[in-house]
Every structure is written in C-alpha cells, then in structure tokens.
Amino acid sequence: MKKIKTIILLMMAALLLPKAAMASEGGEGEELDIPEIVLEHLADSYEWHIASYQGSHLSIPLPIIVRSENTGEWHFCTAHSLPAPFFFSEEHHGKIYERMADGSEVRPIDLSITKSVLQIWIVVVVLIVVFLSCARWYKKHDAMREAPKGFVGAMEMIVMTIHDDLIKSSIGEKHYRPYAPYLLTVFFFILTCNLIGLIPIFPGGANVTGNINITFFLALCTMLAINIFANKEYWKEIFWPEVPLFLKAYPAPIMPVIELFGVFTKPFALMIRLFANMMAGHAVILSFTCVIFLGWSMGVGFGLGLNTFSIIMLLFMNALELLVAFVQAYVFTMLSAVFIGLAHQDHHAE
C-alpha cells in the first residue's frame, strides 16, 4: 500500500511541478492565465517547453527547416535563431510566416521538426522496440508448445483480441488479411500516442491525437483503404442501389447523392471523434491542474478547498484518460474495420 501511495505522489509531483513553474513565471502578483496555458499545451510548437521559473525557461530547441519565398533558399535554424525575414505569427497560432519586400506576409514551405513530429518519432521508436522484443521471444521459442508469459503474453493477448474479435469479424474471413497489418498498426499507434501523451513531462505530454492534422491523415488513410480496394458491389450500392427508380434516377438521383456524400462523412466522423475526445481530455486535466494554483492565489481558505477538489478530480481524470486512451484506439480501429467490411458486400451477402 505504501508503494502505491508513493507512486501516486510521484505522479502528481511530476504533473504539478511544471505547471507551478508556469504559474510563477511572471512573478508574484501576476494572475494565472488558464486559457493561455491550456491553449499553449494543446498547440504544436517549434520547441519542447519543459518548465519555467522566475523568467528562466527550460526547453529543448527543435530544428526549423523553412524555404524562403523571396530567395528560394532553405534555412536551418532553431526558434531562438530565426532569420529576420521570418517571424512567428500570433494571428496564426505561432506558425512561421515570412515578410515579403512589399510588406505582405506569406506562409513559406515549412518542413520543421515540431513537438508533434518529435513525439510521433518517439512513439515509432517505442513501437519498434516493443515488437522487436516480442519477435525475439518467438524466434527463440516454439510458440506451438510454449505460451508466452509476462509482457510478451500480454501483447499477444491484445494482438489476438484486435485481430480475431475485431478485424476478422468486422471485415470477414475472405477479405480481412490485407487490411490486418494496417489496422493493427493504427490501433497501436493511437494507443501509444494516447498513453505517452498522458505523461506530463518529456518525452511525453504532446497532444498528438488531439491534433486535427494527425487525425485527418489517419482518417484519410482509412478512406483510401475503403474506396481504392472496394469491389463492384460497393460502388453499385452507391450509384445504383436497390431502391425504387424515382429515388435513384428520376426526377433526381437522391439516393446516389446521399450515398456518395457518405463516402466522405464516414472518414470525417473518424477524424472528429478521435480529435475531439483526446483534445477535451487534455484540456480538462490541465484546467484542473491550473485550478490548484489559482486557489492558492485567492487565499489559504480557497486554496485548501479548491486543491482538495482539484487533486481528487485530477486522479479521477487521469484514471479515466487511461481508459479513454484504449477506448478511442479501439473505436477508431473498429469503425475503420466496419467501413472496410462494408466495401466488400459479398461478405455480408453470405
């Protein structure tokens, strides 16, 4: 029991200390700007901010790679050494813009390694290490005679659950094999991003799955997998469904238009569902963290009451986010598998 209490206290200290430093950044007497802190955490950035204390910032500079629209030259620098023509635009959420000779502002070609990009690389490294370690066990043991235990056994259980109970049952025995590697990759990528995003200090804490650009790309991949490899029955159901003629041809092709619209609304729902749930979770947790320091600034009485409430809610929300991290990865994979299965109508006909 003492070990559990120690782990909880260490987790809370790791979560609260960086935010406490942010609260004291402007010195005593300055109000805590909770919306600014929350939005700063949710937004992408060109450096990995760790903590601030009395005006001193501890951050990891990330490489900035931009191409000038004026000269066509590539510039390699960091956020602290950005050349004069370029600047961080507050109107565009801190993105890099270039000021042209005529005074106009343009968005240059930006291939910088931002916080989200670095977090994705960290997730990829973690996944490679995990699955290579599991593959090493299977290489040294006969899986038909010996069952894996510990971490390898847990990974096998998760993989077989997603593979057999979700992918195979949703797509069908005849068509699931080409899609299984993609769907398993999507599941573990989203799950790992969600879990690492809950770690409040480096190398975690980035809002990857709460970034709509990331969820847009994942949804786009699912959309391509659905429509590029769909069979003729799928397209027949869209452009010439089995409904009365006046619904699909005369006087207007009502059903084909609705079904064609559904081709785009399905991946859009995937994108928004994952983005909104993960962004909301990060925002709520960070808001309760800020309430702790807001309470102390209002006095000891308010501080004790608000701190007790905020700490309880923080523990509850972090525990809930652990569940949400798995649920969102599972739901995204399940809906992708269901949509892919609908693109192979012969399975459902059987």
mmCIF file of C-alpha atoms in Angstrom:
data_model
loop_
_atom_site.group_PDB
_atom_site.id
_atom_site.type_symbol
_atom_site.label_atom_id
_atom_site.label_comp_id
_atom_site.label_asym_id
_atom_site.label_seq_id
_atom_site.Cartn_x
_atom_site.Cartn_y
_atom_site.Cartn_z
ATOM 1 C CA MET A 1 0.000 0.000 0.000
ATOM 2 C CA LYS A 2 2.884 2.359 0.776
ATOM 3 C CA LYS A 3 4.352 1.751 -2.676
ATOM 4 C CA ILE A 4 1.036 2.686 -4.309
ATOM 5 C CA LYS A 5 0.860 5.921 -2.310
ATOM 6 C CA THR A 6 4.437 6.744 -3.253
ATOM 7 C CA ILE A 7 3.728 6.168 -6.958
ATOM 8 C CA ILE A 8 0.628 8.400 -6.788
ATOM 9 C CA LEU A 9 2.552 11.188 -5.067
ATOM 10 C CA LEU A 10 5.381 10.995 -7.607
ATOM 11 C CA MET A 11 2.898 11.133 -10.495
ATOM 12 C CA MET A 12 1.186 14.178 -9.004
ATOM 13 C CA ALA A 13 4.523 15.897 -8.384
ATOM 14 C CA ALA A 14 5.574 15.275 -11.984
ATOM 15 C CA LEU A 15 2.263 16.664 -13.189
ATOM 16 C CA LEU A 16 2.119 19.724 -10.952
ATOM 17 C CA LEU A 17 5.709 20.978 -10.775
ATOM 18 C CA PRO A 18 5.976 22.128 -14.419
ATOM 19 C CA LYS A 19 2.633 23.922 -14.123
ATOM 20 C CA ALA A 20 3.660 25.525 -10.852
ATOM 21 C CA ALA A 21 6.689 26.915 -12.594
ATOM 22 C CA MET A 22 4.429 28.325 -15.299
ATOM 23 C CA ALA A 23 2.230 29.957 -12.696
ATOM 24 C CA SER A 24 5.197 31.764 -11.137
ATOM 25 C CA GLU A 25 6.759 32.734 -14.441
ATOM 26 C CA GLY A 26 5.599 36.333 -14.300
ATOM 27 C CA GLY A 27 6.483 36.771 -10.642
ATOM 28 C CA GLU A 28 4.281 37.367 -7.640
ATOM 29 C CA GLY A 29 1.035 39.199 -8.094
ATOM 30 C CA GLU A 30 0.524 38.246 -11.724
ATOM 31 C CA GLU A 31 -2.730 36.443 -12.426
ATOM 32 C CA LEU A 32 -2.672 32.915 -13.791
ATOM 33 C CA ASP A 33 -3.969 32.895 -17.371
ATOM 34 C CA ILE A 34 -5.607 29.456 -17.530
ATOM 35 C CA PRO A 35 -6.925 29.677 -21.141
ATOM 36 C CA GLU A 36 -3.474 30.699 -22.387
ATOM 37 C CA ILE A 37 -1.770 27.801 -20.584
ATOM 38 C CA VAL A 38 -4.324 25.276 -21.871
ATOM 39 C CA LEU A 39 -4.145 26.512 -25.463
ATOM 40 C CA GLU A 40 -0.342 26.615 -25.331
ATOM 41 C CA HIS A 41 -0.276 22.988 -24.232
ATOM 42 C CA LEU A 42 -2.732 21.857 -26.905
ATOM 43 C CA ALA A 43 -0.997 23.731 -29.741
ATOM 44 C CA ASP A 44 2.052 22.492 -31.634
ATOM 45 C CA SER A 45 5.348 24.362 -31.180
ATOM 46 C CA TYR A 46 8.891 24.680 -32.507
ATOM 47 C CA GLU A 47 10.451 23.849 -29.141
ATOM 48 C CA TRP A 48 9.670 21.413 -26.348
ATOM 49 C CA HIS A 49 8.945 23.526 -23.287
ATOM 50 C CA ILE A 50 9.604 21.679 -20.023
ATOM 51 C CA ALA A 51 9.333 24.265 -17.243
ATOM 52 C CA SER A 52 9.686 27.954 -16.375
ATOM 53 C CA TYR A 53 10.806 29.540 -13.131
ATOM 54 C CA GLN A 54 11.207 33.263 -12.372
ATOM 55 C CA GLY A 55 11.591 34.183 -16.023
ATOM 56 C CA SER A 56 14.015 31.339 -16.843
ATOM 57 C CA HIS A 57 12.804 28.793 -19.411
ATOM 58 C CA LEU A 58 13.903 25.183 -19.697
ATOM 59 C CA SER A 59 13.118 23.922 -23.189
ATOM 60 C CA ILE A 60 14.530 21.693 -25.894
ATOM 61 C CA PRO A 61 15.087 23.587 -29.187
ATOM 62 C CA LEU A 62 13.849 21.741 -32.260
ATOM 63 C CA PRO A 63 15.235 22.133 -35.795
ATOM 64 C CA ILE A 64 13.383 24.583 -38.034
ATOM 65 C CA ILE A 65 13.572 23.940 -41.789
ATOM 66 C CA VAL A 66 11.932 26.601 -43.969
ATOM 67 C CA ARG A 67 12.262 27.710 -47.580
ATOM 68 C CA SER A 68 12.297 31.444 -48.316
ATOM 69 C CA GLU A 69 9.728 32.630 -50.848
ATOM 70 C CA ASN A 70 11.941 35.652 -51.600
ATOM 71 C CA THR A 71 15.240 33.934 -52.404
ATOM 72 C CA GLY A 72 14.260 30.262 -52.710
ATOM 73 C CA GLU A 73 16.966 29.304 -50.203
ATOM 74 C CA TRP A 74 16.495 26.788 -47.413
ATOM 75 C CA HIS A 75 17.175 27.931 -43.850
ATOM 76 C CA PHE A 76 18.123 25.608 -40.997
ATOM 77 C CA CYS A 77 17.869 27.124 -37.519
ATOM 78 C CA THR A 78 16.016 26.974 -34.189
ATOM 79 C CA ALA A 79 13.310 29.129 -32.630
ATOM 80 C CA HIS A 80 15.987 31.329 -30.991
ATOM 81 C CA SER A 81 17.948 31.941 -34.207
ATOM 82 C CA LEU A 82 15.161 32.504 -36.741
ATOM 83 C CA PRO A 83 16.404 34.818 -39.548
ATOM 84 C CA ALA A 84 14.937 38.307 -39.955
ATOM 85 C CA PRO A 85 12.516 37.735 -42.888
ATOM 86 C CA PHE A 86 10.727 35.038 -40.868
ATOM 87 C CA PHE A 87 8.645 35.533 -37.745
ATOM 88 C CA PHE A 88 6.200 33.658 -35.538
ATOM 89 C CA SER A 89 2.691 34.905 -36.299
ATOM 90 C CA GLU A 90 0.462 35.164 -33.241
ATOM 91 C CA GLU A 91 -2.570 35.506 -35.521
ATOM 92 C CA HIS A 92 -1.848 32.051 -36.965
ATOM 93 C CA HIS A 93 -1.183 30.178 -33.704
ATOM 94 C CA GLY A 94 2.577 30.717 -33.658
ATOM 95 C CA LYS A 95 3.259 29.387 -37.165
ATOM 96 C CA ILE A 96 6.244 30.700 -39.122
ATOM 97 C CA TYR A 97 5.472 33.380 -41.700
ATOM 98 C CA GLU A 98 7.751 35.378 -43.989
ATOM 99 C CA ARG A 99 7.504 39.122 -44.529
ATOM 100 C CA MET A 100 7.914 39.951 -48.229
ATOM 101 C CA ALA A 101 9.554 43.048 -49.730
ATOM 102 C CA ASP A 102 6.171 44.683 -50.395
ATOM 103 C CA GLY A 103 5.143 44.230 -46.754
ATOM 104 C CA SER A 104 2.826 41.268 -47.312
ATOM 105 C CA GLU A 105 3.039 38.113 -45.196
ATOM 106 C CA VAL A 106 3.189 34.642 -46.741
ATOM 107 C CA ARG A 107 3.460 31.121 -45.372
ATOM 108 C CA PRO A 108 6.742 29.567 -46.550
ATOM 109 C CA ILE A 109 7.356 25.868 -47.156
ATOM 110 C CA ASP A 110 7.860 24.572 -43.605
ATOM 111 C CA LEU A 111 9.451 21.137 -43.007
ATOM 112 C CA SER A 112 10.389 21.805 -39.379
ATOM 113 C CA ILE A 113 10.605 19.105 -36.725
ATOM 114 C CA THR A 114 7.897 20.352 -34.372
ATOM 115 C CA LYS A 115 6.880 18.977 -30.992
ATOM 116 C CA SER A 116 4.200 16.741 -32.501
ATOM 117 C CA VAL A 117 6.603 15.382 -35.125
ATOM 118 C CA LEU A 118 9.193 14.543 -32.466
ATOM 119 C CA GLN A 119 6.501 12.877 -30.354
ATOM 120 C CA ILE A 120 5.495 10.735 -33.334
ATOM 121 C CA TRP A 121 9.117 9.665 -33.811
ATOM 122 C CA ILE A 122 9.302 8.741 -30.126
ATOM 123 C CA VAL A 123 6.132 6.673 -30.492
ATOM 124 C CA VAL A 124 7.567 4.920 -33.559
ATOM 125 C CA VAL A 125 10.772 4.077 -31.670
ATOM 126 C CA VAL A 126 8.739 2.712 -28.744
ATOM 127 C CA LEU A 127 6.633 0.531 -31.061
ATOM 128 C CA ILE A 128 9.710 -0.781 -32.883
ATOM 129 C CA VAL A 129 11.399 -1.699 -29.590
ATOM 130 C CA VAL A 130 8.248 -3.370 -28.246
ATOM 131 C CA PHE A 131 7.522 -5.506 -31.291
ATOM 132 C CA LEU A 132 11.146 -6.435 -31.963
ATOM 133 C CA SER A 133 11.450 -7.628 -28.369
ATOM 134 C CA CYS A 134 8.296 -9.722 -28.833
ATOM 135 C CA ALA A 135 9.566 -11.071 -32.145
ATOM 136 C CA ARG A 136 12.845 -12.049 -30.461
ATOM 137 C CA TRP A 137 10.920 -14.205 -27.986
ATOM 138 C CA TYR A 138 9.044 -16.015 -30.756
ATOM 139 C CA LYS A 139 12.326 -16.553 -32.597
ATOM 140 C CA LYS A 140 13.871 -18.290 -29.602
ATOM 141 C CA HIS A 141 10.817 -20.314 -28.521
ATOM 142 C CA ASP A 142 8.330 -22.694 -30.110
ATOM 143 C CA ALA A 143 5.012 -20.870 -29.816
ATOM 144 C CA MET A 144 3.114 -24.121 -30.557
ATOM 145 C CA ARG A 145 4.489 -25.774 -27.409
ATOM 146 C CA GLU A 146 5.218 -22.878 -25.079
ATOM 147 C CA ALA A 147 2.895 -19.974 -24.301
ATOM 148 C CA PRO A 148 4.489 -16.565 -23.747
ATOM 149 C CA LYS A 149 4.281 -15.024 -20.297
ATOM 150 C CA GLY A 150 4.591 -11.549 -18.855
ATOM 151 C CA PHE A 151 4.819 -8.639 -21.257
ATOM 152 C CA VAL A 152 5.029 -10.799 -24.395
ATOM 153 C CA GLY A 153 1.951 -12.725 -23.295
ATOM 154 C CA ALA A 154 0.030 -9.502 -22.704
ATOM 155 C CA MET A 155 0.980 -8.198 -26.143
ATOM 156 C CA GLU A 156 -0.107 -11.475 -27.759
ATOM 157 C CA MET A 157 -3.456 -11.256 -25.966
ATOM 158 C CA ILE A 158 -4.051 -7.686 -27.203
ATOM 159 C CA VAL A 159 -2.977 -8.511 -30.768
ATOM 160 C CA MET A 160 -5.155 -11.624 -30.960
ATOM 161 C CA THR A 161 -8.122 -9.754 -29.485
ATOM 162 C CA ILE A 162 -7.903 -6.971 -32.059
ATOM 163 C CA HIS A 163 -7.076 -9.382 -34.901
ATOM 164 C CA ASP A 164 -9.671 -12.093 -34.277
ATOM 165 C CA ASP A 165 -12.509 -10.406 -32.413
ATOM 166 C CA LEU A 166 -12.443 -7.070 -34.215
ATOM 167 C CA ILE A 167 -10.730 -7.114 -37.619
ATOM 168 C CA LYS A 168 -11.659 -10.608 -38.778
ATOM 169 C CA SER A 169 -15.252 -10.445 -37.538
ATOM 170 C CA SER A 170 -15.862 -6.958 -38.990
ATOM 171 C CA ILE A 171 -14.327 -7.453 -42.450
ATOM 172 C CA GLY A 172 -14.896 -11.168 -42.961
ATOM 173 C CA GLU A 173 -12.831 -14.322 -43.386
ATOM 174 C CA LYS A 174 -12.269 -13.801 -47.119
ATOM 175 C CA HIS A 175 -11.037 -10.214 -47.123
ATOM 176 C CA TYR A 176 -9.516 -9.325 -43.734
ATOM 177 C CA ARG A 177 -5.897 -10.429 -44.318
ATOM 178 C CA PRO A 178 -4.676 -7.486 -46.489
ATOM 179 C CA TYR A 179 -6.116 -4.969 -44.015
ATOM 180 C CA ALA A 180 -4.995 -6.585 -40.743
ATOM 181 C CA PRO A 181 -1.434 -5.102 -40.744
ATOM 182 C CA TYR A 182 -2.738 -1.592 -41.371
ATOM 183 C CA LEU A 183 -5.488 -1.777 -38.751
ATOM 184 C CA LEU A 184 -3.172 -3.279 -36.114
ATOM 185 C CA THR A 185 -0.631 -0.530 -36.822
ATOM 186 C CA VAL A 186 -3.302 2.158 -36.485
ATOM 187 C CA PHE A 187 -4.543 0.682 -33.199
ATOM 188 C CA PHE A 188 -1.127 0.509 -31.524
ATOM 189 C CA PHE A 189 -0.065 3.889 -32.909
ATOM 190 C CA ILE A 190 -3.138 5.650 -31.497
ATOM 191 C CA LEU A 191 -2.929 3.744 -28.204
ATOM 192 C CA THR A 192 0.756 4.549 -27.708
ATOM 193 C CA CYS A 193 0.256 8.218 -28.633
ATOM 194 C CA ASN A 194 -2.597 8.450 -26.147
ATOM 195 C CA LEU A 195 -0.646 6.806 -23.320
ATOM 196 C CA ILE A 196 2.569 8.768 -23.861
ATOM 197 C CA GLY A 197 0.506 11.946 -24.131
ATOM 198 C CA LEU A 198 -0.637 11.408 -20.535
ATOM 199 C CA ILE A 199 2.947 11.607 -19.257
ATOM 200 C CA PRO A 200 3.245 15.230 -18.097
ATOM 201 C CA ILE A 201 6.999 15.638 -18.663
ATOM 202 C CA PHE A 202 9.411 14.926 -21.506
ATOM 203 C CA PRO A 203 9.351 12.635 -23.504
ATOM 204 C CA GLY A 204 5.575 12.715 -23.130
ATOM 205 C CA GLY A 205 2.831 15.258 -22.909
ATOM 206 C CA ALA A 206 2.480 16.184 -26.590
ATOM 207 C CA ASN A 207 -1.067 16.428 -27.895
ATOM 208 C CA VAL A 208 -0.611 14.190 -30.969
ATOM 209 C CA THR A 209 -4.031 12.545 -31.309
ATOM 210 C CA GLY A 210 -5.599 15.841 -30.209
ATOM 211 C CA ASN A 211 -4.071 17.458 -33.313
ATOM 212 C CA ILE A 212 -6.626 17.523 -36.115
ATOM 213 C CA ASN A 213 -3.883 17.255 -38.759
ATOM 214 C CA ILE A 214 -2.885 13.845 -37.371
ATOM 215 C CA THR A 215 -6.439 12.542 -37.120
ATOM 216 C CA PHE A 216 -7.131 13.880 -40.624
ATOM 217 C CA PHE A 217 -4.246 11.844 -42.030
ATOM 218 C CA LEU A 218 -5.350 8.672 -40.212
ATOM 219 C CA ALA A 219 -8.911 9.125 -41.470
ATOM 220 C CA LEU A 220 -7.612 9.791 -44.994
ATOM 221 C CA CYS A 221 -5.661 6.503 -44.929
ATOM 222 C CA THR A 222 -8.815 4.654 -43.920
ATOM 223 C CA MET A 223 -10.784 6.425 -46.649
ATOM 224 C CA LEU A 224 -8.250 5.352 -49.275
ATOM 225 C CA ALA A 225 -8.251 1.769 -47.972
ATOM 226 C CA ILE A 226 -12.041 1.699 -48.236
ATOM 227 C CA ASN A 227 -12.528 3.210 -51.695
ATOM 228 C CA ILE A 228 -9.443 2.097 -53.640
ATOM 229 C CA PHE A 229 -9.868 -1.616 -52.896
ATOM 230 C CA ALA A 230 -13.669 -1.770 -52.756
ATOM 231 C CA ASN A 231 -15.431 -4.284 -55.003
ATOM 232 C CA LYS A 232 -18.059 -3.540 -57.622
ATOM 233 C CA GLU A 233 -20.943 -4.324 -55.260
ATOM 234 C CA TYR A 234 -19.856 -1.417 -53.054
ATOM 235 C CA TRP A 235 -19.954 1.064 -55.924
ATOM 236 C CA LYS A 236 -23.218 -0.437 -57.194
ATOM 237 C CA GLU A 237 -24.831 0.253 -53.816
ATOM 238 C CA ILE A 238 -23.684 3.872 -54.099
ATOM 239 C CA PHE A 239 -24.601 4.756 -57.681
ATOM 240 C CA TRP A 240 -27.409 2.270 -58.366
ATOM 241 C CA PRO A 241 -28.837 0.986 -55.071
ATOM 242 C CA GLU A 242 -31.743 -1.446 -54.897
ATOM 243 C CA VAL A 243 -34.433 1.155 -54.254
ATOM 244 C CA PRO A 244 -37.400 2.379 -56.347
ATOM 245 C CA LEU A 245 -36.414 4.091 -59.580
ATOM 246 C CA PHE A 246 -37.743 7.517 -58.543
ATOM 247 C CA LEU A 247 -35.242 7.537 -55.634
ATOM 248 C CA LYS A 248 -32.156 6.748 -57.708
ATOM 249 C CA ALA A 249 -32.797 8.223 -61.152
ATOM 250 C CA TYR A 250 -35.982 10.202 -61.780
ATOM 251 C CA PRO A 251 -36.652 13.071 -61.248
ATOM 252 C CA ALA A 252 -33.364 13.443 -59.287
ATOM 253 C CA PRO A 253 -30.725 10.911 -58.131
ATOM 254 C CA ILE A 254 -31.489 11.347 -54.443
ATOM 255 C CA MET A 255 -30.043 8.093 -53.097
ATOM 256 C CA PRO A 256 -26.794 8.148 -55.137
ATOM 257 C CA VAL A 257 -26.091 11.686 -53.930
ATOM 258 C CA ILE A 258 -26.715 10.698 -50.306
ATOM 259 C CA GLU A 259 -24.567 7.560 -50.605
ATOM 260 C CA LEU A 260 -21.774 9.476 -52.332
ATOM 261 C CA PHE A 261 -21.906 12.052 -49.562
ATOM 262 C CA GLY A 262 -21.487 9.195 -47.091
ATOM 263 C CA VAL A 263 -18.144 8.294 -48.683
ATOM 264 C CA PHE A 264 -16.741 11.499 -47.161
ATOM 265 C CA THR A 265 -18.781 11.704 -43.948
ATOM 266 C CA LYS A 266 -17.518 8.331 -42.654
ATOM 267 C CA PRO A 267 -13.824 9.313 -42.501
ATOM 268 C CA PHE A 268 -14.843 12.782 -41.323
ATOM 269 C CA ALA A 269 -16.601 11.190 -38.344
ATOM 270 C CA LEU A 270 -13.446 9.170 -37.593
ATOM 271 C CA MET A 271 -11.332 12.317 -37.673
ATOM 272 C CA ILE A 272 -13.583 14.435 -35.445
ATOM 273 C CA ARG A 273 -14.329 11.665 -32.932
ATOM 274 C CA LEU A 274 -10.674 10.977 -32.115
ATOM 275 C CA PHE A 275 -9.617 14.630 -32.237
ATOM 276 C CA ALA A 276 -12.417 15.952 -30.020
ATOM 277 C CA ASN A 277 -12.170 13.252 -27.352
ATOM 278 C CA MET A 278 -8.402 13.453 -26.894
ATOM 279 C CA MET A 279 -8.255 17.255 -27.033
ATOM 280 C CA ALA A 280 -11.035 17.543 -24.463
ATOM 281 C CA GLY A 281 -9.290 15.125 -22.114
ATOM 282 C CA HIS A 282 -6.023 17.094 -22.226
ATOM 283 C CA ALA A 283 -7.854 20.382 -21.707
ATOM 284 C CA VAL A 284 -9.822 19.136 -18.688
ATOM 285 C CA ILE A 285 -6.772 17.643 -16.948
ATOM 286 C CA LEU A 286 -4.704 20.778 -17.485
ATOM 287 C CA SER A 287 -7.564 23.004 -16.335
ATOM 288 C CA PHE A 288 -7.881 21.136 -13.023
ATOM 289 C CA THR A 289 -4.114 21.442 -12.602
ATOM 290 C CA CYS A 290 -4.304 25.206 -13.042
ATOM 291 C CA VAL A 291 -7.167 25.444 -10.529
ATOM 292 C CA ILE A 292 -4.769 24.270 -7.806
ATOM 293 C CA PHE A 293 -2.519 27.297 -8.239
ATOM 294 C CA LEU A 294 -5.488 29.582 -8.828
ATOM 295 C CA GLY A 295 -6.861 28.544 -5.431
ATOM 296 C CA TRP A 296 -3.685 29.457 -3.577
ATOM 297 C CA SER A 297 -3.631 32.854 -5.220
ATOM 298 C CA MET A 298 -7.116 33.519 -3.772
ATOM 299 C CA GLY A 299 -6.090 32.747 -0.199
ATOM 300 C CA VAL A 300 -5.477 29.822 2.143
ATOM 301 C CA GLY A 301 -9.165 29.026 2.656
ATOM 302 C CA PHE A 302 -9.948 28.889 -1.041
ATOM 303 C CA GLY A 303 -6.641 27.107 -1.663
ATOM 304 C CA LEU A 304 -7.333 24.205 0.679
ATOM 305 C CA GLY A 305 -10.841 23.681 -0.656
ATOM 306 C CA LEU A 306 -10.028 24.026 -4.339
ATOM 307 C CA ASN A 307 -6.824 21.993 -4.018
ATOM 308 C CA THR A 308 -8.603 19.068 -2.403
ATOM 309 C CA PHE A 309 -11.281 19.104 -5.081
ATOM 310 C CA SER A 310 -8.757 19.559 -7.940
ATOM 311 C CA ILE A 311 -6.443 16.772 -6.747
ATOM 312 C CA ILE A 312 -9.345 14.318 -6.466
ATOM 313 C CA MET A 313 -10.571 15.284 -9.934
ATOM 314 C CA LEU A 314 -7.033 15.063 -11.344
ATOM 315 C CA LEU A 315 -6.640 11.491 -10.091
ATOM 316 C CA PHE A 316 -10.088 10.625 -11.427
ATOM 317 C CA MET A 317 -9.483 12.250 -14.835
ATOM 318 C CA ASN A 318 -6.059 10.625 -15.255
ATOM 319 C CA ALA A 319 -7.546 7.225 -14.449
ATOM 320 C CA LEU A 320 -10.410 7.940 -16.845
ATOM 321 C CA GLU A 321 -7.984 9.038 -19.582
ATOM 322 C CA LEU A 322 -6.154 5.709 -19.288
ATOM 323 C CA LEU A 323 -9.441 4.020 -20.175
ATOM 324 C CA VAL A 324 -10.231 6.590 -22.876
ATOM 325 C CA ALA A 325 -6.766 6.051 -24.417
ATOM 326 C CA PHE A 326 -7.641 2.398 -25.076
ATOM 327 C CA VAL A 327 -11.296 3.007 -25.951
ATOM 328 C CA GLN A 328 -10.505 5.646 -28.600
ATOM 329 C CA ALA A 329 -7.872 3.449 -30.241
ATOM 330 C CA TYR A 330 -10.314 0.529 -30.193
ATOM 331 C CA VAL A 331 -13.232 2.574 -31.571
ATOM 332 C CA PHE A 332 -11.165 4.100 -34.391
ATOM 333 C CA THR A 333 -9.918 0.636 -35.410
ATOM 334 C CA MET A 334 -13.362 -0.931 -35.088
ATOM 335 C CA LEU A 335 -15.103 1.720 -37.205
ATOM 336 C CA SER A 336 -12.332 1.537 -39.814
ATOM 337 C CA ALA A 337 -12.762 -2.238 -39.975
ATOM 338 C CA VAL A 338 -16.549 -1.927 -40.239
ATOM 339 C CA PHE A 339 -16.292 0.626 -43.052
ATOM 340 C CA ILE A 340 -13.781 -1.569 -44.895
ATOM 341 C CA GLY A 341 -16.094 -4.551 -44.427
ATOM 342 C CA LEU A 342 -18.963 -2.583 -45.981
ATOM 343 C CA ALA A 343 -16.781 -2.110 -49.071
ATOM 344 C CA HIS A 344 -16.850 -5.898 -49.583
ATOM 345 C CA GLN A 345 -20.562 -6.575 -49.902
ATOM 346 C CA ASP A 346 -20.214 -10.250 -50.830
ATOM 347 C CA HIS A 347 -19.206 -10.986 -47.234
ATOM 348 C CA HIS A 348 -22.459 -9.510 -45.925
ATOM 349 C CA ALA A 349 -24.486 -11.222 -48.628
ATOM 350 C CA GLU A 350 -23.196 -14.558 -47.381
#
